[in-house]
Each structure stands twice: as structure tokens, then as C-alpha cells.
CSV table of C-alpha atoms and ligand atoms in Angstrom, one decimal:
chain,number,residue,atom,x,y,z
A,1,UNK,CA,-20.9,113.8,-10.1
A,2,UNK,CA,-18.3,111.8,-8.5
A,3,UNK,CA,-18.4,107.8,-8.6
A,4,UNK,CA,-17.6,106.0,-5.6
A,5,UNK,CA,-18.1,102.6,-7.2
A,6,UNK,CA,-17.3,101.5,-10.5
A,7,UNK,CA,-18.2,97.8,-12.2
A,8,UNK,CA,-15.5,97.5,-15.1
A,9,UNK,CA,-17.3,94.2,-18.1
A,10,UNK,CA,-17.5,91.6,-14.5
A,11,UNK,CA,-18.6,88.2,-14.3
A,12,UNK,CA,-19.4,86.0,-12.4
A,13,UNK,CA,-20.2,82.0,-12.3
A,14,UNK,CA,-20.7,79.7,-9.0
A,15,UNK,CA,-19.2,76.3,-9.5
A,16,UNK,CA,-20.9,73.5,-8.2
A,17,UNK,CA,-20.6,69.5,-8.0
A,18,UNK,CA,-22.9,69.4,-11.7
A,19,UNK,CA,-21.1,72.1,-12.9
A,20,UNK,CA,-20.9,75.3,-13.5
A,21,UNK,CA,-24.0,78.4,-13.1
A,22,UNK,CA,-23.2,81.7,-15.0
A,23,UNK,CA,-24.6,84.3,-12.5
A,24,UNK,CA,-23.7,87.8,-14.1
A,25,UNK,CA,-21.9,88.3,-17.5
A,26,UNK,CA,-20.3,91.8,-18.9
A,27,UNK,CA,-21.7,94.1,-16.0
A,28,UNK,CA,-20.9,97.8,-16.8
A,29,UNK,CA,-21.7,100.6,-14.6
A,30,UNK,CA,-21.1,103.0,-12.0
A,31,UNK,CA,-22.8,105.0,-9.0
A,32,UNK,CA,-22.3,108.2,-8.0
A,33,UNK,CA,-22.3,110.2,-4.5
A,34,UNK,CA,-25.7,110.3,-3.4
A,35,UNK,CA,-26.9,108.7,-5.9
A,36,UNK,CA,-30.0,105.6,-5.2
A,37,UNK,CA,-29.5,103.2,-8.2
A,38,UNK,CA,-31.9,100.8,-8.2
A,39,UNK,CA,-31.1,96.8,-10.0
A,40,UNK,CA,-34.5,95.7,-11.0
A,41,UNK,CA,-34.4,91.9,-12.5
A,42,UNK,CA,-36.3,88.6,-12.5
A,43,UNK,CA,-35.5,86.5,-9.4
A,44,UNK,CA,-32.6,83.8,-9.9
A,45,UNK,CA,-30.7,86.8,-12.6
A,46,UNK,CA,-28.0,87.1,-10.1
A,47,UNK,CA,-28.9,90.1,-8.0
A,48,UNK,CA,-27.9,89.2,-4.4
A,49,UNK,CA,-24.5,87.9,-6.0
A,50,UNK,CA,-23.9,91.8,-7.5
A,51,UNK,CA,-24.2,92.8,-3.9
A,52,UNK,CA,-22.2,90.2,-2.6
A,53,UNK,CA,-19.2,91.4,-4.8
A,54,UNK,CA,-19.9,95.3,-4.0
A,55,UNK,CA,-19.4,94.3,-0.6
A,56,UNK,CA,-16.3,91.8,-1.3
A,57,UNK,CA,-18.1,88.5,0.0
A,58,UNK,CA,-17.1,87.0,-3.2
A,59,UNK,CA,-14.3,88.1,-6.3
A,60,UNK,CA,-15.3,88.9,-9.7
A,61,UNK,CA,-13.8,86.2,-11.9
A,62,UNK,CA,-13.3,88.7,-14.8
A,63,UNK,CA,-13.2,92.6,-14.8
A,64,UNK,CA,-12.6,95.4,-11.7
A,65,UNK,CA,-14.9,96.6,-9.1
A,66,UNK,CA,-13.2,99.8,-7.8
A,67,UNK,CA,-14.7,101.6,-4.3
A,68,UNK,CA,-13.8,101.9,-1.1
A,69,UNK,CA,-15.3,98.8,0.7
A,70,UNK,CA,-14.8,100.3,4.1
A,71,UNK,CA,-17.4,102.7,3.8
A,72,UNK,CA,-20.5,100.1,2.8
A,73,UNK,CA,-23.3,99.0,5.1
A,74,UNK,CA,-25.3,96.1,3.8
A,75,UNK,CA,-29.0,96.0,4.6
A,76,UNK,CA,-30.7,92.4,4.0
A,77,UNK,CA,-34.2,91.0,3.1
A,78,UNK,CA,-35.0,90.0,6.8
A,79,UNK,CA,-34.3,92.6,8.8
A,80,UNK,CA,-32.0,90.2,10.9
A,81,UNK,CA,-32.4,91.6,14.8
A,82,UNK,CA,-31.5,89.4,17.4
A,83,UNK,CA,-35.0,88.4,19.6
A,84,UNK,CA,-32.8,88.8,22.9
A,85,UNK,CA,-31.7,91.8,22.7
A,86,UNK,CA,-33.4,95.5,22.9
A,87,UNK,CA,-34.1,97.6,20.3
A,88,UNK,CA,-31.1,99.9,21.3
A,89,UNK,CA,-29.0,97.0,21.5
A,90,UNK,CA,-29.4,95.5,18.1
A,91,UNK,CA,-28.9,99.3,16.7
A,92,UNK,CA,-25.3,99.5,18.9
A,93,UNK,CA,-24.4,95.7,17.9
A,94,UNK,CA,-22.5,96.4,14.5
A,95,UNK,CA,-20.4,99.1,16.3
A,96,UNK,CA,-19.8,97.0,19.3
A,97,UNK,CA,-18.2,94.0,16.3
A,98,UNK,CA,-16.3,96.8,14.7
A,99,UNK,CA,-14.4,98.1,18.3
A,100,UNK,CA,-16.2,101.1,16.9
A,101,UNK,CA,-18.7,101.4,20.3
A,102,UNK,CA,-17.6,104.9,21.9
A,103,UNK,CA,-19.0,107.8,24.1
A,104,UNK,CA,-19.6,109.4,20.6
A,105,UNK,CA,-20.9,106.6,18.6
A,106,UNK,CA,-23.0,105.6,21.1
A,107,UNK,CA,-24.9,109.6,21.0
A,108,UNK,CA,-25.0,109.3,17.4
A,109,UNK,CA,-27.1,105.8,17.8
A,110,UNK,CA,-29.2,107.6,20.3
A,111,UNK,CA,-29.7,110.9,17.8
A,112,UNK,CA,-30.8,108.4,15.4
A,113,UNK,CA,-32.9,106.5,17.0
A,114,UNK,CA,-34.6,110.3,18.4
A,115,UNK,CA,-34.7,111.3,14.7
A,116,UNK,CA,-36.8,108.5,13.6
A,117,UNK,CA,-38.8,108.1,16.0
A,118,UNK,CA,-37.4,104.8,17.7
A,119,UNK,CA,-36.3,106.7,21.2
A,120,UNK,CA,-39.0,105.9,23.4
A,121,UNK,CA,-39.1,101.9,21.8
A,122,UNK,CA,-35.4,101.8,22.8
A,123,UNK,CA,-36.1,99.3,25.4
A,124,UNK,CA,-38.1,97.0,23.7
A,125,UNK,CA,-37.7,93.5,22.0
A,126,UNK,CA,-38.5,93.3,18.0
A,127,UNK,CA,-41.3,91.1,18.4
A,128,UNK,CA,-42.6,93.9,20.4
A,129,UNK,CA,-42.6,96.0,17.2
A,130,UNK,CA,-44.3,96.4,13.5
A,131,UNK,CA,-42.9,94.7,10.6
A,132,UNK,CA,-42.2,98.6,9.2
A,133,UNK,CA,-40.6,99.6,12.7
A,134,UNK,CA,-38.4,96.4,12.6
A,135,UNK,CA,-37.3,97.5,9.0
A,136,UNK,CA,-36.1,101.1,10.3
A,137,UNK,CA,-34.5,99.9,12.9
A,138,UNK,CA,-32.8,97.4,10.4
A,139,UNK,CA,-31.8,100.7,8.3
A,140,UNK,CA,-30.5,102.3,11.4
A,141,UNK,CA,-28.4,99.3,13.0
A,142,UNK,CA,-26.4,99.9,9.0
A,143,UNK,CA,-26.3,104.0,9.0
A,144,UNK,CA,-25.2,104.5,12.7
A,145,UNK,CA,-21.1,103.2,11.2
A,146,UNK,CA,-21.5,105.6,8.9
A,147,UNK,CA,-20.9,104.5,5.5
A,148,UNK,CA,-21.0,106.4,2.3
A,149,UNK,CA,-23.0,103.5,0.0
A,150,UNK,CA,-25.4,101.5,1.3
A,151,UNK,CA,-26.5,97.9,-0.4
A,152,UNK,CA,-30.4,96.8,0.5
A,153,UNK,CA,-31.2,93.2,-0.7
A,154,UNK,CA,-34.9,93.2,-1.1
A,155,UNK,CA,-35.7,94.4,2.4
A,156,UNK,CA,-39.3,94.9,2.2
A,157,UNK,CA,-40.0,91.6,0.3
A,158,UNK,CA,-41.0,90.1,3.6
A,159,UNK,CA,-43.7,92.7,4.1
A,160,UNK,CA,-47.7,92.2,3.5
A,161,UNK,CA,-48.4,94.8,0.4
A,162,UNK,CA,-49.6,97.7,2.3
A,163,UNK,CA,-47.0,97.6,5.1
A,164,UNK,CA,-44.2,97.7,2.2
A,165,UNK,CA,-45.4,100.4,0.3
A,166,UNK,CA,-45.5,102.5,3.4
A,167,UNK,CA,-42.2,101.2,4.4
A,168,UNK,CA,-40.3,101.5,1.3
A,169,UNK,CA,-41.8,105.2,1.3
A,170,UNK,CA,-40.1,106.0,5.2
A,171,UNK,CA,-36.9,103.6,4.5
A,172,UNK,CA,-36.3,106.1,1.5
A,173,UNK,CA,-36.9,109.3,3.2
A,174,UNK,CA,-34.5,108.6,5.7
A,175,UNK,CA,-32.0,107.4,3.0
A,176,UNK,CA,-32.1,110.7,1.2
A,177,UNK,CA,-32.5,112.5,4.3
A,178,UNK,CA,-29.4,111.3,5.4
A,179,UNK,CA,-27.6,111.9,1.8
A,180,UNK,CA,-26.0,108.3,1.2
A,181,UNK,CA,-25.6,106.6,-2.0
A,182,UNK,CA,-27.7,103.2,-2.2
A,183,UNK,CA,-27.9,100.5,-4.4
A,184,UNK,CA,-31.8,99.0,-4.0
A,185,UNK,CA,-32.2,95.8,-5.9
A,186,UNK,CA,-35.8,94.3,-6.4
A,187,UNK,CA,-37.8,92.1,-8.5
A,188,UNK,CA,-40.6,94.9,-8.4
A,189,UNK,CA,-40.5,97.0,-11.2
A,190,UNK,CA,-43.1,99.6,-9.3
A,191,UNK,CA,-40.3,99.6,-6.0
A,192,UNK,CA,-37.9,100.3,-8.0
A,193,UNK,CA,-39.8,103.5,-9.9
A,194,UNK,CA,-41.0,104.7,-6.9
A,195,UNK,CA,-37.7,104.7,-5.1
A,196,UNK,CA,-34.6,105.6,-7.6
A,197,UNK,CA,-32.7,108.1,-9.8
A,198,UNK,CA,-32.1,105.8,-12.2
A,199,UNK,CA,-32.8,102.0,-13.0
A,200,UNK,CA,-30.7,99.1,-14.2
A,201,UNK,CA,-32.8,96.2,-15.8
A,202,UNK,CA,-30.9,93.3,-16.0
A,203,UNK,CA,-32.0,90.1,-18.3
A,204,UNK,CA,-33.1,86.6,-16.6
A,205,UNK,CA,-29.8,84.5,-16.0
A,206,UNK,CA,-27.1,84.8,-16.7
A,207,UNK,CA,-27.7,88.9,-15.7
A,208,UNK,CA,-26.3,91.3,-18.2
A,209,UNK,CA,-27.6,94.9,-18.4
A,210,UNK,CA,-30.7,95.4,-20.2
A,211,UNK,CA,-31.5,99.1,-20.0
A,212,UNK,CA,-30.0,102.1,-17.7
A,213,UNK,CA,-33.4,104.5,-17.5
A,214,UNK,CA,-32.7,107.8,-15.6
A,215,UNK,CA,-36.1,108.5,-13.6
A,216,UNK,CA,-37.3,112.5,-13.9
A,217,UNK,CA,-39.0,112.6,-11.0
A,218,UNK,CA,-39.9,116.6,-9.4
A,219,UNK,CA,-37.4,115.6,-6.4
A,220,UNK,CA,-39.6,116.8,-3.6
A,221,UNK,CA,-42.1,113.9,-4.3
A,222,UNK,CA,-41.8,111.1,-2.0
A,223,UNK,CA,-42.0,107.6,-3.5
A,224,UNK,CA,-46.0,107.1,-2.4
A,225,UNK,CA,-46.4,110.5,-4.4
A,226,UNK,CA,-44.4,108.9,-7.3
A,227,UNK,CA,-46.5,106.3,-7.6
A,228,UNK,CA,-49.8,108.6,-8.7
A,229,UNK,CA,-48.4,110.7,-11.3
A,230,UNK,CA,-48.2,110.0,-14.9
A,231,UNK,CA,-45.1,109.9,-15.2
A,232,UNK,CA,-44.9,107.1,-13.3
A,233,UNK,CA,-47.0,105.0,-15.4
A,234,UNK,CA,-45.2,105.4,-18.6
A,235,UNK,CA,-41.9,104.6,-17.4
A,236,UNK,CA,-43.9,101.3,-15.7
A,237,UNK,CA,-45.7,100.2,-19.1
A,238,UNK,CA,-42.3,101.3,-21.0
A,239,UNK,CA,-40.4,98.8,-18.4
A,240,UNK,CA,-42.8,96.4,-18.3
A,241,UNK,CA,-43.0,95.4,-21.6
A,242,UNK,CA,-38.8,95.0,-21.5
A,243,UNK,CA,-39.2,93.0,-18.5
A,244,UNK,CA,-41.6,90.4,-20.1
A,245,UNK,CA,-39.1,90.2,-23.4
A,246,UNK,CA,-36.3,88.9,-21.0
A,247,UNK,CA,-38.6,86.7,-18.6
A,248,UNK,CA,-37.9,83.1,-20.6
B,301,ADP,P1,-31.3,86.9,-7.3
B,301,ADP,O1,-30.8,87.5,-6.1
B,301,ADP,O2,-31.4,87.8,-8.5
B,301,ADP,O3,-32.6,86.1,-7.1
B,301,ADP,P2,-28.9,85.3,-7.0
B,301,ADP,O4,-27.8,86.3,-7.1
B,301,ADP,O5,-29.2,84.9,-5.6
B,301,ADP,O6,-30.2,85.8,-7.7
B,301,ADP,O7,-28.5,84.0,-7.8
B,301,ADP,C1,-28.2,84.0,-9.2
B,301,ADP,C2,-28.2,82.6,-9.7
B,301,ADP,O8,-27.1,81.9,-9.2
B,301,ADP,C3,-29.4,81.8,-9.4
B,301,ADP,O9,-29.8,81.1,-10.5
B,301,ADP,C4,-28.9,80.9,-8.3
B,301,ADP,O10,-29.6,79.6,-8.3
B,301,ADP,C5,-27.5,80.7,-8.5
B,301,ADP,N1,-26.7,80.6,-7.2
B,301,ADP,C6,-26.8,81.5,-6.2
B,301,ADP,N2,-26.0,81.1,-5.2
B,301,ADP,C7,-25.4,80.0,-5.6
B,301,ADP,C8,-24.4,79.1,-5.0
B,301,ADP,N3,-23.9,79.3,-3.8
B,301,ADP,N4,-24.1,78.0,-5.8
B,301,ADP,C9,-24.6,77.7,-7.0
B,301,ADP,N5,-25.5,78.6,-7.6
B,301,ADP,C10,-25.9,79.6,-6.9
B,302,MG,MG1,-31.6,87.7,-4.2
């Protein structure tokens, strides 16, 4: 399988007014094409700031970070749609910033929005939609520029229990569906199970890598499926007990 990002020993610590905060020390891995990686970890071990340096916001301070950085869409915890504008314009708004808005783009929104289901809500606002319908149109808005890896922040941690399951479930489908790569990272152990190949577990702050698990999932189950076999629950009491050694 070929990589299309690579984390070469990084670190990285914020420096404040009182000092300075170790965030993520020695972080070694890679992701391959269509590959979903998920980072599972407590909240506070430096998560968000692994995404922020995948997609350049910030610099490592020590080792490489090789990809291409043109081809990443970056999907946040709130799904971060404009109240003012319709459905179909929030999912045309990051090709509009990029000069990227054309008679093709624009059909490619408008397949997408078809595919899953969002057509006929093209016209509405997002209060005017589900917390799970909001989410999939947040996942659409990053997959209609096309990029090859895509980075979700915690996007269903706004969600009431039930919604998110369900959500998590579509918003995965249409990942694979689609064939991207995606990095997932979560504080839920039983998210990141149900979605991934394979896991990284990283420590409590300052993050370093735990554990890399590769999941052995039948690949035609979805991640609702996941969640009632056996095999699930072995890898989750086999994590769980790892994730309660690092929690201080
Ligand atoms: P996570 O996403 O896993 O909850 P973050 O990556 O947001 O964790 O943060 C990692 C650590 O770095 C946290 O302890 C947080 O308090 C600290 N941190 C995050 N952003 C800043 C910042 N801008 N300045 C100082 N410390 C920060
Ligand atoms: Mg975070």
C-alpha cells in the first residue's frame, strides 16, 4: 500500500506567557491510500494539534511530516455551516474560496448532494435540518474539492448518543464509498472500533504512541454491524484496559 502521509519522531509544544505545554512527543507513523486510521486518546493528549500539523496550521518543532497538503479536506467537531445560507450554498462555499467554483464543480456538488440524499433539501437553511443531516452535509461541503485524505476532528461529539451512532455509521459509508483516506480522532474508544482499519492509542499529555492495533473486521460490515460481534468486544476490553493505564 502506498503512504500519502508520513509522521517522521514529531513534536510539538505551545509556548505560552507561564511557559511552555508539551503537546505531542516522538510521533511515528504513516497512512496509506484509502486507508481510515483512527487516533483514539484521552482529551487534552494533543489530538486536534496532530490535525492541525497534517493540515499545516502549525510546524512541527522536531521531525518531518511528508504529504501532499493540497489534497486534504478538514472536517471539524461543529459542523460549521453558515445559518444564512442554503444547504447548497454552504456545500459550494469552499469551492467558491478556492476560485475552484465551475460549470463542472458545481455538477459534481449537485451529484453529491443526489447521492446522499441531500437534493431535494438543497434549498433549505441548517436549522431546518437534523443534527445527522447537518453532519453529511458537513462531510460533503469537504469531499466536493476533492481531496485524497480527509482529517475529522471529533465531528459527532456534538451529537445526543443515538443520533451519533447512526451518524458515525452514514458518515463512514460515504467515506469508504467514496474511497478516501481519513484520519478520525476521538476520545471514544467504541467510535473508533466501529469505524477504522487500524487504531493509534496515544498516552494522556504529552501524546506519544501507545499502541498501533490493526482492526480484522469482515469488510462488508458497517460500523453499527461492528459493534455486535465478538470481535468487537475483545479488541474494546483489550483497549480499555490500555486506555485506563495511561489516564493519570
Ligand atoms: P485534544 O484535541 O486531544 O483534546 P489538543 O490538541 O487540543 O488536545 O491540546 C493538547 C494540549 O495542548 C492540551 O493540554 C491543551 O490544553 C494544550 N493546548 C492546546 N492549544 C493550546 C494553545 N494554543 N496554547 C497553549 N496550550 C494549548
Ligand atoms: Mg481536540
Amino acid at each position: 500500500m502506498k503512504n500519502i502521509l508520513e509522521f517522521r519522531q514529531v513534536c510539538y509544544a505551545y509556548h505560552s506567557m507561564d511557559g511552555e505545554v508539551p503537546a505531542l512527543e516522538n510521533i511515528t507513523f504513516s497512512v496509506g491510500e484509502k486507508e481510515f486510521l483512527v487516533i483514539v486518546g484521552p482529551s487534552g493528549c494533543g489530538k486536534s494539534t496532530l490535525l492541525d500539523l497534517i493540515f499545516g496550521l502549525i510546524r512541527p518543532e522536531h521531525g518531518e511530516i511528508d504529504g501532499d497538503r493540497n489534497t486534504i479536506g478538514y472536517m471539524l467537531q461543529k459542523d460549521h455551516l453558515f445559518g444564512w445560507r442554503t444547504i447548497e450554498k454552504n456545500i459550494l462555499l469552499g469551492l467558491e474560496i478556492q476560485h475552484k467554483l465551475t460549470p463542472e464543480t458545481h455538477a459534481y456538488a449537485m451529484e453529491l448532494l443526489e447521492k446522499y440524499g441531500l437534493y431535494e433539501f438543497r434549498k433549505k437553511h441548517p436549522n431546518e435540518l437534523s443534527g445527522g443531516m447537518r453532519q453529511r452535509t458537513a462531510l460533503i461541503r469537504t469531499l466536493v474539492t476533492k481531496p485524497d485524505l480527509l482529517l475529522l476532528d471529533e465531528p459527532f461529539s456534538a451529537l445526543d448518543y443515538q443520533t451519533r451512532l447512526n451518524v458515525a455509521d452514514d458518515i463512514g459509508s460515504i467515506i469508504r464509498k467514496e474511497e478516501k483516506s481519513a484520519i478520525l480522532v476521538t476520545h471514544d474508544l467504541s467510535e473508533a472500533i466501529s469505524m477504522g482499519d487500524r487504531i493509534i492509542v496515544l498516552s494522556a499529555r504529552p501524546g506519544t504512541i501507545v499502541r498501533t492495533l490493526s482492526l480484522a473486521f469482515d469488510p462488508s460490515l458497517s460500523s453499527l454491524q461492528r459493534r455486535e460481534t465478538d470481535t468487537f468486544k475483545k479488541y474494546f476490553s483489550e483497549l480499555w484496559k490500555e486506555m485506563n493505564n495511561i489516564v493519570p
